[in-house]
Amino acid sequence: QVQLVESGGGLVQPGGSLRLSCGASRSIFRIYAMGWYRQAPGKQRELVAAFISGESTNYADSVKGRFTISRDTAKNTVYLRMNSLQPEDTAVYYCNAEVLLQGSTQRENYWGQGTQVTVSS
């Protein structure tokens, strides 16, 4: 019942910027947590940045000061502004949300399909 639609990935040069966006379907009654993970080849999927509770946010140490997460609650949308991108940021970026669906009594966790971010000269 939940669809997460991601956009904004692409190829950029080192030092460049991208903005990712992720919108969740209208069937969601409430979003408890929403944010971004990434996975590079041969590595574990890791948290990049997320809203984890209320206005609280959590960032990976490797992106602090460079990435900024924001959201539009009314639109069920979360954004990730990525500045000063480095080759080490190259990965598939996944949107994730923990939600309560309309008519449901328990939380569900959903993943987007992922969007490729490649940082290369």
mmCIF file of N, CA and C in Angstrom:
data_model
loop_
_atom_site.group_PDB
_atom_site.id
_atom_site.type_symbol
_atom_site.label_atom_id
_atom_site.label_comp_id
_atom_site.label_asym_id
_atom_site.label_seq_id
_atom_site.Cartn_x
_atom_site.Cartn_y
_atom_site.Cartn_z
ATOM 1 N N GLN A 1 0.814 -1.213 0.000
ATOM 2 C CA GLN A 1 0.000 0.000 0.000
ATOM 3 C C GLN A 1 0.845 1.259 0.000
ATOM 4 N N VAL A 2 2.104 1.150 0.377
ATOM 5 C CA VAL A 2 2.987 2.303 0.454
ATOM 6 C C VAL A 2 3.978 2.273 -0.692
ATOM 7 N N GLN A 3 4.121 3.395 -1.349
ATOM 8 C CA GLN A 3 5.094 3.559 -2.411
ATOM 9 C C GLN A 3 5.974 4.762 -2.100
ATOM 10 N N LEU A 4 7.270 4.555 -2.125
ATOM 11 C CA LEU A 4 8.229 5.624 -1.945
ATOM 12 C C LEU A 4 8.861 5.924 -3.295
ATOM 13 N N VAL A 5 8.731 7.157 -3.743
ATOM 14 C CA VAL A 5 9.209 7.567 -5.056
ATOM 15 C C VAL A 5 10.406 8.486 -4.875
ATOM 16 N N GLU A 6 11.551 8.044 -5.382
ATOM 17 C CA GLU A 6 12.799 8.771 -5.232
ATOM 18 C C GLU A 6 13.193 9.443 -6.534
ATOM 19 N N SER A 7 13.892 10.557 -6.413
ATOM 20 C CA SER A 7 14.417 11.245 -7.579
ATOM 21 C C SER A 7 15.611 12.091 -7.173
ATOM 22 N N GLY A 8 16.391 12.516 -8.153
ATOM 23 C CA GLY A 8 17.482 13.440 -7.911
ATOM 24 C C GLY A 8 18.877 12.867 -8.049
ATOM 25 N N GLY A 9 19.000 11.560 -8.199
ATOM 26 C CA GLY A 9 20.310 10.972 -8.356
ATOM 27 C C GLY A 9 20.916 11.303 -9.706
ATOM 28 N N GLY A 10 22.194 11.005 -9.845
ATOM 29 C CA GLY A 10 22.864 11.278 -11.098
ATOM 30 C C GLY A 10 24.366 11.263 -10.955
ATOM 31 N N LEU A 11 25.026 11.775 -11.977
ATOM 32 C CA LEU A 11 26.480 11.845 -12.035
ATOM 33 C C LEU A 11 26.926 13.281 -11.821
ATOM 34 N N VAL A 12 27.823 13.475 -10.863
ATOM 35 C CA VAL A 12 28.369 14.801 -10.591
ATOM 36 C C VAL A 12 29.875 14.705 -10.394
ATOM 37 N N GLN A 13 30.544 15.833 -10.575
ATOM 38 C CA GLN A 13 31.973 15.905 -10.338
ATOM 39 C C GLN A 13 32.261 16.113 -8.856
ATOM 40 N N PRO A 14 33.436 15.718 -8.394
ATOM 41 C CA PRO A 14 33.800 15.994 -7.006
ATOM 42 C C PRO A 14 33.642 17.476 -6.678
ATOM 43 N N GLY A 15 33.068 17.741 -5.514
ATOM 44 C CA GLY A 15 32.781 19.106 -5.111
ATOM 45 C C GLY A 15 31.408 19.597 -5.523
ATOM 46 N N GLY A 16 30.720 18.830 -6.333
ATOM 47 C CA GLY A 16 29.407 19.210 -6.799
ATOM 48 C C GLY A 16 28.316 18.914 -5.792
ATOM 49 N N SER A 17 27.080 19.225 -6.185
ATOM 50 C CA SER A 17 25.931 19.073 -5.302
ATOM 51 C C SER A 17 24.781 18.382 -6.010
ATOM 52 N N LEU A 18 23.967 17.701 -5.224
ATOM 53 C CA LEU A 18 22.733 17.101 -5.688
ATOM 54 C C LEU A 18 21.685 17.244 -4.601
ATOM 55 N N ARG A 19 20.426 17.225 -5.001
ATOM 56 C CA ARG A 19 19.337 17.163 -4.048
ATOM 57 C C ARG A 19 18.449 15.979 -4.374
ATOM 58 N N LEU A 20 18.335 15.078 -3.420
ATOM 59 C CA LEU A 20 17.461 13.930 -3.553
ATOM 60 C C LEU A 20 16.113 14.237 -2.919
ATOM 61 N N SER A 21 15.072 13.653 -3.471
ATOM 62 C CA SER A 21 13.754 13.789 -2.884
ATOM 63 C C SER A 21 13.072 12.434 -2.835
ATOM 64 N N CYS A 22 12.199 12.278 -1.864
ATOM 65 C CA CYS A 22 11.454 11.037 -1.693
ATOM 66 C C CYS A 22 10.055 11.385 -1.207
ATOM 67 N N GLY A 23 9.064 11.003 -1.989
ATOM 68 C CA GLY A 23 7.682 11.226 -1.622
ATOM 69 C C GLY A 23 6.984 9.922 -1.312
ATOM 70 N N ALA A 24 6.182 9.922 -0.268
ATOM 71 C CA ALA A 24 5.440 8.736 0.151
ATOM 72 C C ALA A 24 3.976 8.870 -0.239
ATOM 73 N N SER A 25 3.332 7.733 -0.451
ATOM 74 C CA SER A 25 1.947 7.711 -0.916
ATOM 75 C C SER A 25 0.985 8.253 0.123
ATOM 76 N N ARG A 26 -0.183 8.652 -0.364
ATOM 77 C CA ARG A 26 -1.190 9.302 0.469
ATOM 78 C C ARG A 26 -1.843 8.359 1.469
ATOM 79 N N SER A 27 -1.729 7.048 1.265
ATOM 80 C CA SER A 27 -2.348 6.090 2.168
ATOM 81 C C SER A 27 -1.730 6.099 3.562
ATOM 82 N N ILE A 28 -0.632 6.800 3.717
ATOM 83 C CA ILE A 28 0.030 6.892 5.013
ATOM 84 C C ILE A 28 -0.742 7.823 5.936
ATOM 85 N N PHE A 29 -1.006 7.339 7.134
ATOM 86 C CA PHE A 29 -1.668 8.149 8.142
ATOM 87 C C PHE A 29 -0.665 8.972 8.935
ATOM 88 N N ARG A 30 0.449 8.346 9.275
ATOM 89 C CA ARG A 30 1.451 9.037 10.069
ATOM 90 C C ARG A 30 2.827 8.471 9.752
ATOM 91 N N ILE A 31 3.810 9.341 9.666
ATOM 92 C CA ILE A 31 5.193 8.938 9.455
ATOM 93 C C ILE A 31 5.956 9.113 10.757
ATOM 94 N N TYR A 32 6.560 8.037 11.239
ATOM 95 C CA TYR A 32 7.316 8.080 12.484
ATOM 96 C C TYR A 32 8.795 8.341 12.255
ATOM 97 N N ALA A 33 9.303 7.841 11.147
ATOM 98 C CA ALA A 33 10.697 8.065 10.794
ATOM 99 C C ALA A 33 10.828 8.005 9.286
ATOM 100 N N MET A 34 11.692 8.841 8.732
ATOM 101 C CA MET A 34 11.875 8.862 7.286
ATOM 102 C C MET A 34 13.241 9.448 6.972
ATOM 103 N N GLY A 35 13.948 8.801 6.062
ATOM 104 C CA GLY A 35 15.258 9.323 5.721
ATOM 105 C C GLY A 35 15.945 8.517 4.640
ATOM 106 N N TRP A 36 17.273 8.612 4.643
ATOM 107 C CA TRP A 36 18.088 8.085 3.562
ATOM 108 C C TRP A 36 19.165 7.144 4.054
ATOM 109 N N TYR A 37 19.320 6.047 3.341
ATOM 110 C CA TYR A 37 20.414 5.106 3.518
ATOM 111 C C TYR A 37 21.167 4.992 2.201
ATOM 112 N N ARG A 38 22.363 4.449 2.258
ATOM 113 C CA ARG A 38 23.103 4.211 1.030
ATOM 114 C C ARG A 38 23.888 2.911 1.135
ATOM 115 N N GLN A 39 24.169 2.352 -0.024
ATOM 116 C CA GLN A 39 24.928 1.120 -0.078
ATOM 117 C C GLN A 39 25.878 1.160 -1.266
ATOM 118 N N ALA A 40 27.155 1.066 -0.977
ATOM 119 C CA ALA A 40 28.185 0.987 -1.998
ATOM 120 C C ALA A 40 28.535 -0.476 -2.234
ATOM 121 N N PRO A 41 29.074 -0.809 -3.406
ATOM 122 C CA PRO A 41 29.434 -2.201 -3.692
ATOM 123 C C PRO A 41 30.359 -2.790 -2.636
ATOM 124 N N GLY A 42 29.999 -3.967 -2.143
ATOM 125 C CA GLY A 42 30.814 -4.650 -1.156
ATOM 126 C C GLY A 42 30.685 -4.136 0.258
ATOM 127 N N LYS A 43 29.794 -3.179 0.476
ATOM 128 C CA LYS A 43 29.638 -2.604 1.797
ATOM 129 C C LYS A 43 28.217 -2.790 2.319
ATOM 130 N N GLN A 44 28.092 -2.690 3.620
ATOM 131 C CA GLN A 44 26.799 -2.777 4.273
ATOM 132 C C GLN A 44 25.994 -1.507 4.018
ATOM 133 N N ARG A 45 24.686 -1.674 3.948
ATOM 134 C CA ARG A 45 23.829 -0.500 3.841
ATOM 135 C C ARG A 45 23.939 0.316 5.130
ATOM 136 N N GLU A 46 24.083 1.617 4.988
ATOM 137 C CA GLU A 46 24.301 2.463 6.143
ATOM 138 C C GLU A 46 23.365 3.661 6.137
ATOM 139 N N LEU A 47 23.065 4.129 7.322
ATOM 140 C CA LEU A 47 22.270 5.338 7.465
ATOM 141 C C LEU A 47 23.069 6.542 6.999
ATOM 142 N N VAL A 48 22.434 7.394 6.213
ATOM 143 C CA VAL A 48 23.031 8.655 5.794
ATOM 144 C C VAL A 48 22.475 9.796 6.636
ATOM 145 N N ALA A 49 21.169 9.957 6.606
ATOM 146 C CA ALA A 49 20.502 10.999 7.374
ATOM 147 C C ALA A 49 19.034 10.661 7.472
ATOM 148 N N ALA A 50 18.425 10.963 8.617
ATOM 149 C CA ALA A 50 17.023 10.633 8.797
ATOM 150 C C ALA A 50 16.391 11.477 9.887
ATOM 151 N N PHE A 51 15.097 11.677 9.746
ATOM 152 C CA PHE A 51 14.269 12.130 10.849
ATOM 153 C C PHE A 51 13.851 10.880 11.601
ATOM 154 N N ILE A 52 14.256 10.769 12.844
ATOM 155 C CA ILE A 52 14.027 9.541 13.586
ATOM 156 C C ILE A 52 12.929 9.666 14.635
ATOM 157 N N SER A 53 12.664 10.866 15.102
ATOM 158 C CA SER A 53 11.624 11.089 16.093
ATOM 159 C C SER A 53 11.345 12.576 16.190
ATOM 160 N N GLY A 54 10.101 12.959 15.923
ATOM 161 C CA GLY A 54 9.757 14.370 15.961
ATOM 162 C C GLY A 54 10.654 15.180 15.043
ATOM 163 N N GLU A 55 11.305 16.172 15.603
ATOM 164 C CA GLU A 55 12.228 17.005 14.839
ATOM 165 C C GLU A 55 13.661 16.512 14.918
ATOM 166 N N SER A 56 13.886 15.425 15.642
ATOM 167 C CA SER A 56 15.235 14.906 15.800
ATOM 168 C C SER A 56 15.762 14.345 14.489
ATOM 169 N N THR A 57 17.041 14.568 14.246
ATOM 170 C CA THR A 57 17.700 14.046 13.054
ATOM 171 C C THR A 57 18.952 13.281 13.444
ATOM 172 N N ASN A 58 19.377 12.419 12.545
ATOM 173 C CA ASN A 58 20.573 11.632 12.758
ATOM 174 C C ASN A 58 21.359 11.604 11.453
ATOM 175 N N TYR A 59 22.656 11.887 11.532
ATOM 176 C CA TYR A 59 23.530 11.913 10.368
ATOM 177 C C TYR A 59 24.697 10.967 10.560
ATOM 178 N N ALA A 60 25.121 10.367 9.467
ATOM 179 C CA ALA A 60 26.372 9.638 9.487
ATOM 180 C C ALA A 60 27.519 10.619 9.683
ATOM 181 N N ASP A 61 28.534 10.205 10.432
ATOM 182 C CA ASP A 61 29.669 11.083 10.678
ATOM 183 C C ASP A 61 30.327 11.546 9.378
ATOM 184 N N SER A 62 30.328 10.698 8.383
ATOM 185 C CA SER A 62 31.010 11.000 7.136
ATOM 186 C C SER A 62 30.336 12.096 6.318
ATOM 187 N N VAL A 63 29.082 12.425 6.635
ATOM 188 C CA VAL A 63 28.362 13.429 5.850
ATOM 189 C C VAL A 63 28.024 14.674 6.646
ATOM 190 N N LYS A 64 28.308 14.684 7.924
ATOM 191 C CA LYS A 64 28.005 15.852 8.745
ATOM 192 C C LYS A 64 28.727 17.087 8.211
ATOM 193 N N GLY A 65 27.982 18.176 8.121
ATOM 194 C CA GLY A 65 28.532 19.408 7.593
ATOM 195 C C GLY A 65 28.435 19.530 6.095
ATOM 196 N N ARG A 66 28.121 18.443 5.407
ATOM 197 C CA ARG A 66 27.999 18.460 3.948
ATOM 198 C C ARG A 66 26.581 18.175 3.474
ATOM 199 N N PHE A 67 25.889 17.280 4.163
ATOM 200 C CA PHE A 67 24.533 16.892 3.780
ATOM 201 C C PHE A 67 23.532 17.495 4.756
ATOM 202 N N THR A 68 22.355 17.826 4.246
ATOM 203 C CA THR A 68 21.294 18.363 5.070
ATOM 204 C C THR A 68 19.980 17.700 4.705
ATOM 205 N N ILE A 69 19.303 17.143 5.702
ATOM 206 C CA ILE A 69 18.001 16.545 5.472
ATOM 207 C C ILE A 69 16.921 17.548 5.845
ATOM 208 N N SER A 70 15.861 17.575 5.062
ATOM 209 C CA SER A 70 14.726 18.436 5.341
ATOM 210 C C SER A 70 13.455 17.698 4.931
ATOM 211 N N ARG A 71 12.314 18.256 5.297
ATOM 212 C CA ARG A 71 11.067 17.568 4.981
ATOM 213 C C ARG A 71 9.919 18.541 4.811
ATOM 214 N N ASP A 72 8.917 18.075 4.094
ATOM 215 C CA ASP A 72 7.651 18.765 3.950
ATOM 216 C C ASP A 72 6.600 17.785 4.446
ATOM 217 N N THR A 73 6.194 17.948 5.690
ATOM 218 C CA THR A 73 5.292 16.990 6.317
ATOM 219 C C THR A 73 3.964 16.881 5.582
ATOM 220 N N ALA A 74 3.430 18.016 5.142
ATOM 221 C CA ALA A 74 2.144 18.020 4.450
ATOM 222 C C ALA A 74 2.185 17.216 3.157
ATOM 223 N N LYS A 75 3.343 17.128 2.538
ATOM 224 C CA LYS A 75 3.490 16.407 1.277
ATOM 225 C C LYS A 75 4.087 15.018 1.453
ATOM 226 N N ASN A 76 4.325 14.609 2.691
ATOM 227 C CA ASN A 76 4.958 13.311 2.960
ATOM 228 C C ASN A 76 6.250 13.157 2.163
ATOM 229 N N THR A 77 7.040 14.195 2.156
ATOM 230 C CA THR A 77 8.243 14.229 1.336
ATOM 231 C C THR A 77 9.463 14.588 2.177
ATOM 232 N N VAL A 78 10.562 13.910 1.912
ATOM 233 C CA VAL A 78 11.818 14.196 2.568
ATOM 234 C C VAL A 78 12.868 14.487 1.504
ATOM 235 N N TYR A 79 13.794 15.387 1.815
ATOM 236 C CA TYR A 79 14.830 15.804 0.883
ATOM 237 C C TYR A 79 16.201 15.588 1.500
ATOM 238 N N LEU A 80 17.175 15.413 0.644
ATOM 239 C CA LEU A 80 18.559 15.336 1.082
ATOM 240 C C LEU A 80 19.398 16.217 0.176
ATOM 241 N N ARG A 81 19.881 17.321 0.718
ATOM 242 C CA ARG A 81 20.779 18.205 -0.005
ATOM 243 C C ARG A 81 22.203 17.751 0.256
ATOM 244 N N MET A 82 22.911 17.416 -0.797
ATOM 245 C CA MET A 82 24.259 16.896 -0.698
ATOM 246 C C MET A 82 25.221 17.880 -1.339
ATOM 247 N N ASN A 83 26.083 18.457 -0.525
ATOM 248 C CA ASN A 83 27.096 19.393 -0.996
ATOM 249 C C ASN A 83 28.484 18.791 -0.851
ATOM 250 N N SER A 84 29.430 19.373 -1.552
ATOM 251 C CA SER A 84 30.829 18.945 -1.480
ATOM 252 C C SER A 84 30.967 17.443 -1.654
ATOM 253 N N LEU A 85 30.305 16.927 -2.654
ATOM 254 C CA LEU A 85 30.301 15.483 -2.874
ATOM 255 C C LEU A 85 31.693 14.969 -3.215
ATOM 256 N N GLN A 86 31.988 13.796 -2.718
ATOM 257 C CA GLN A 86 33.267 13.143 -2.912
ATOM 258 C C GLN A 86 33.052 11.790 -3.573
ATOM 259 N N PRO A 87 34.077 11.245 -4.222
ATOM 260 C CA PRO A 87 33.929 9.913 -4.821
ATOM 261 C C PRO A 87 33.464 8.855 -3.824
ATOM 262 N N GLU A 88 33.835 8.997 -2.558
ATOM 263 C CA GLU A 88 33.427 8.054 -1.531
ATOM 264 C C GLU A 88 31.926 8.076 -1.264
ATOM 265 N N ASP A 89 31.239 9.099 -1.743
ATOM 266 C CA ASP A 89 29.789 9.178 -1.596
ATOM 267 C C ASP A 89 29.052 8.366 -2.656
ATOM 268 N N THR A 90 29.778 7.846 -3.621
ATOM 269 C CA THR A 90 29.159 7.057 -4.676
ATOM 270 C C THR A 90 28.482 5.821 -4.091
ATOM 271 N N ALA A 91 27.200 5.666 -4.366
ATOM 272 C CA ALA A 91 26.421 4.560 -3.817
ATOM 273 C C ALA A 91 25.012 4.632 -4.379
ATOM 274 N N VAL A 92 24.253 3.586 -4.119
ATOM 275 C CA VAL A 92 22.823 3.635 -4.342
ATOM 276 C C VAL A 92 22.187 4.174 -3.074
ATOM 277 N N TYR A 93 21.407 5.219 -3.215
ATOM 278 C CA TYR A 93 20.760 5.849 -2.086
ATOM 279 C C TYR A 93 19.307 5.411 -2.021
ATOM 280 N N TYR A 94 18.902 4.940 -0.850
ATOM 281 C CA TYR A 94 17.564 4.408 -0.648
ATOM 282 C C TYR A 94 16.774 5.267 0.329
ATOM 283 N N CYS A 95 15.554 5.537 -0.021
ATOM 284 C CA CYS A 95 14.626 6.186 0.891
ATOM 285 C C CYS A 95 13.991 5.128 1.784
ATOM 286 N N ASN A 96 13.814 5.457 3.037
ATOM 287 C CA ASN A 96 13.209 4.542 4.002
ATOM 288 C C ASN A 96 12.205 5.290 4.858
ATOM 289 N N ALA A 97 11.105 4.619 5.179
ATOM 290 C CA ALA A 97 10.102 5.240 6.032
ATOM 291 C C ALA A 97 9.452 4.203 6.924
ATOM 292 N N GLU A 98 9.234 4.572 8.162
ATOM 293 C CA GLU A 98 8.445 3.778 9.092
ATOM 294 C C GLU A 98 7.132 4.514 9.278
ATOM 295 N N VAL A 99 6.039 3.843 8.933
ATOM 296 C CA VAL A 99 4.766 4.549 8.818
ATOM 297 C C VAL A 99 3.642 3.781 9.498
ATOM 298 N N LEU A 100 2.571 4.498 9.780
ATOM 299 C CA LEU A 100 1.307 3.916 10.180
ATOM 300 C C LEU A 100 0.330 4.170 9.055
ATOM 301 N N LEU A 101 -0.197 3.109 8.475
ATOM 302 C CA LEU A 101 -1.149 3.237 7.388
ATOM 303 C C LEU A 101 -2.530 3.573 7.912
ATOM 304 N N GLN A 102 -3.326 4.208 7.081
ATOM 305 C CA GLN A 102 -4.713 4.478 7.435
ATOM 306 C C GLN A 102 -5.447 3.166 7.678
ATOM 307 N N GLY A 103 -6.122 3.067 8.817
ATOM 308 C CA GLY A 103 -6.861 1.867 9.160
ATOM 309 C C GLY A 103 -6.035 0.779 9.819
ATOM 310 N N SER A 104 -4.756 1.007 9.992
ATOM 311 C CA SER A 104 -3.870 0.022 10.598
ATOM 312 C C SER A 104 -3.573 0.393 12.037
ATOM 313 N N THR A 105 -3.130 -0.603 12.803
ATOM 314 C CA THR A 105 -2.788 -0.389 14.201
ATOM 315 C C THR A 105 -1.321 -0.649 14.501
ATOM 316 N N GLN A 106 -0.542 -0.980 13.494
ATOM 317 C CA GLN A 106 0.870 -1.239 13.715
ATOM 318 C C GLN A 106 1.731 -0.558 12.656
ATOM 319 N N ARG A 107 2.950 -0.247 13.043
ATOM 320 C CA ARG A 107 3.870 0.417 12.146
ATOM 321 C C ARG A 107 4.437 -0.553 11.108
ATOM 322 N N GLU A 108 4.734 -0.013 9.940
ATOM 323 C CA GLU A 108 5.340 -0.774 8.859
ATOM 324 C C GLU A 108 6.557 -0.021 8.337
ATOM 325 N N ASN A 109 7.546 -0.791 7.883
ATOM 326 C CA ASN A 109 8.764 -0.209 7.342
ATOM 327 C C ASN A 109 8.838 -0.460 5.841
ATOM 328 N N TYR A 110 9.147 0.580 5.072
ATOM 329 C CA TYR A 110 9.181 0.482 3.618
ATOM 330 C C TYR A 110 10.453 1.095 3.068
ATOM 331 N N TRP A 111 10.862 0.561 1.915
ATOM 332 C CA TRP A 111 12.041 1.030 1.205
ATOM 333 C C TRP A 111 11.683 1.450 -0.211
ATOM 334 N N GLY A 112 12.350 2.485 -0.685
ATOM 335 C CA GLY A 112 12.259 2.839 -2.089
ATOM 336 C C GLY A 112 13.136 1.940 -2.932
ATOM 337 N N GLN A 113 13.084 2.133 -4.250
ATOM 338 C CA GLN A 113 13.852 1.306 -5.174
ATOM 339 C C GLN A 113 15.327 1.688 -5.228
ATOM 340 N N GLY A 114 15.651 2.868 -4.780
ATOM 341 C CA GLY A 114 17.020 3.338 -4.795
ATOM 342 C C GLY A 114 17.310 4.216 -6.000
ATOM 343 N N THR A 115 18.205 5.162 -5.808
ATOM 344 C CA THR A 115 18.650 6.026 -6.890
ATOM 345 C C THR A 115 20.172 6.116 -6.854
ATOM 346 N N GLN A 116 20.786 5.979 -8.012
ATOM 347 C CA GLN A 116 22.247 5.939 -8.103
ATOM 348 C C GLN A 116 22.830 7.336 -8.028
ATOM 349 N N VAL A 117 23.807 7.500 -7.154
ATOM 350 C CA VAL A 117 24.599 8.719 -7.074
ATOM 351 C C VAL A 117 26.042 8.349 -7.382
ATOM 352 N N THR A 118 26.590 8.958 -8.410
ATOM 353 C CA THR A 118 27.966 8.695 -8.808
ATOM 354 C C THR A 118 28.742 9.999 -8.811
ATOM 355 N N VAL A 119 29.844 10.022 -8.084
ATOM 356 C CA VAL A 119 30.703 11.198 -7.992
ATOM 357 C C VAL A 119 32.033 10.846 -8.643
ATOM 358 N N SER A 120 32.291 11.449 -9.777
ATOM 359 C CA SER A 120 33.482 11.113 -10.545
ATOM 360 C C SER A 120 33.851 12.263 -11.461
ATOM 361 N N SER A 121 35.138 12.408 -11.703
ATOM 362 C CA SER A 121 35.624 13.410 -12.640
ATOM 363 C C SER A 121 35.733 12.855 -14.049
#
